[in-house]
Amino acid sequence: MGSRRTVTAVGTGLTTVLVVSVAVIELLNVEFSALVGLPVGVLAGVVAFLSLWDSLDELSPFVRRVASAYATFGLTVVLLLALRYVNVARGTLSVEVIAGVAIAVAILTYLGLWLTDRAVSD
């Protein structure tokens, strides 16, 4: 459970940073909203990371699967943004495509973990 715990906690923190930062930046209707949104997102991400790192082993299998899928979303977004940054499929990787692929990967992660947990329990 060590590597899954690490990847899930880091991914959850990263996803929370992305979601909270973007939400705060979009909701604030001021010029330099990123100066508020980014620190708030980082703080929320650190809290999410520490909370999940501390309690992942005590969570139910359903919540662990959801947390892993949530973490996968953020990790996929960062990976695809990095590919876009280095000009790999820049024309194809729009924000909408990145979000859609990340959602699909998160759903597939949940389903894969569900099937794995189901096969182990049988």
Coordinates of C-alpha atoms in Angstrom, one line a residue:
M1 CA 0.0 0.0 0.0
G2 CA 3.0 2.3 0.2
S3 CA 3.4 3.3 -3.4
R4 CA -0.4 3.6 -3.9
R5 CA -0.6 5.7 -0.7
T6 CA 2.2 8.0 -2.0
V7 CA 0.8 8.4 -5.5
T8 CA -2.8 8.9 -4.3
A9 CA -1.8 11.5 -1.7
V10 CA 0.4 13.5 -4.1
G11 CA -2.1 13.3 -6.9
T12 CA -4.9 14.4 -4.5
G13 CA -2.9 17.4 -3.4
L14 CA -2.1 18.3 -7.0
T15 CA -5.7 17.9 -8.1
T16 CA -6.9 20.0 -5.3
V17 CA -4.4 22.7 -6.1
L18 CA -5.6 22.8 -9.7
V19 CA -9.3 22.7 -8.9
V20 CA -9.3 25.2 -6.1
S21 CA -6.9 27.6 -7.8
V22 CA -8.9 27.7 -11.0
A23 CA -12.2 28.0 -9.1
V24 CA -11.0 31.0 -7.1
I25 CA -9.4 32.7 -10.1
E26 CA -12.6 32.3 -12.1
L27 CA -14.9 33.3 -9.3
L28 CA -13.0 36.5 -8.4
N29 CA -13.9 39.2 -10.8
V30 CA -10.7 41.3 -10.1
E31 CA -7.6 41.9 -12.2
F32 CA -5.0 40.0 -10.2
S33 CA -7.2 37.1 -9.0
A34 CA -4.3 34.7 -9.5
L35 CA -2.5 36.4 -6.6
V36 CA -5.2 35.2 -4.4
G37 CA -6.2 32.0 -6.2
L38 CA -2.8 30.3 -6.3
P39 CA -1.9 30.6 -2.6
V40 CA -5.4 29.4 -1.6
G41 CA -5.1 26.5 -4.0
V42 CA -1.7 25.5 -2.7
L43 CA -2.9 25.7 0.9
A44 CA -5.9 23.5 0.1
G45 CA -3.7 21.1 -1.8
V46 CA -1.3 20.8 1.2
V47 CA -4.3 20.2 3.5
A48 CA -5.7 17.5 1.2
F49 CA -2.3 15.8 0.8
L50 CA -1.7 15.7 4.6
S51 CA -5.3 14.5 5.3
L52 CA -5.1 11.7 2.8
W53 CA -1.6 10.7 3.7
D54 CA -2.6 10.4 7.4
S55 CA -5.9 8.5 6.9
L56 CA -5.8 6.6 3.6
D57 CA -5.3 3.2 5.3
E58 CA -8.4 3.7 7.5
L59 CA -10.8 4.6 4.6
S60 CA -13.3 2.2 3.1
P61 CA -12.4 0.6 -0.2
F62 CA -15.0 2.7 -2.0
V63 CA -13.5 6.0 -0.7
R64 CA -9.9 4.8 -1.5
R65 CA -11.0 4.1 -5.1
V66 CA -12.6 7.5 -5.4
A67 CA -9.5 9.2 -4.0
S68 CA -7.3 7.3 -6.4
A69 CA -9.5 8.3 -9.3
Y70 CA -9.5 11.9 -8.1
A71 CA -5.7 11.8 -7.9
T72 CA -5.4 10.3 -11.3
F73 CA -7.3 13.3 -12.8
G74 CA -4.8 15.8 -11.6
L75 CA -1.8 13.7 -12.5
T76 CA -3.2 13.2 -16.0
V77 CA -3.8 16.9 -16.5
V78 CA -0.2 17.7 -15.5
L79 CA 1.2 15.0 -17.7
L80 CA -0.8 16.2 -20.7
L81 CA 0.1 19.9 -20.0
A82 CA 3.7 18.9 -19.9
L83 CA 3.4 17.1 -23.3
R84 CA 1.7 20.2 -24.7
Y85 CA 4.5 22.4 -23.3
V86 CA 7.2 20.4 -25.1
N87 CA 5.2 20.6 -28.3
V88 CA 4.0 17.0 -28.4
A89 CA 0.6 17.2 -30.1
R90 CA 0.2 20.9 -29.2
G91 CA -2.5 21.3 -31.8
T92 CA -4.5 18.3 -30.5
L93 CA -4.2 19.0 -26.8
S94 CA -6.6 21.8 -26.2
V95 CA -7.9 22.5 -22.7
E96 CA -11.2 20.7 -23.5
V97 CA -9.3 17.6 -24.8
I98 CA -7.1 17.6 -21.7
A99 CA -10.0 17.8 -19.4
G100 CA -12.0 15.1 -21.3
V101 CA -9.0 12.7 -21.3
A102 CA -8.3 13.3 -17.6
I103 CA -12.0 12.6 -16.8
A104 CA -11.9 9.4 -18.9
V105 CA -8.7 8.3 -17.2
A106 CA -10.2 8.9 -13.8
I107 CA -13.3 6.9 -14.6
L108 CA -11.1 4.0 -16.0
T109 CA -9.0 4.1 -12.9
Y110 CA -12.0 3.8 -10.6
L111 CA -13.4 0.9 -12.7
G112 CA -10.1 -0.8 -12.8
L113 CA -9.6 -0.6 -9.1
W114 CA -13.2 -1.7 -8.5
L115 CA -12.7 -4.8 -10.7
T116 CA -9.4 -5.6 -9.0
D117 CA -10.9 -5.2 -5.5
R118 CA -13.9 -7.3 -6.6
A119 CA -11.6 -10.1 -8.0
V120 CA -9.6 -10.1 -4.8
S121 CA -12.7 -10.4 -2.6
D122 CA -14.1 -13.3 -4.6

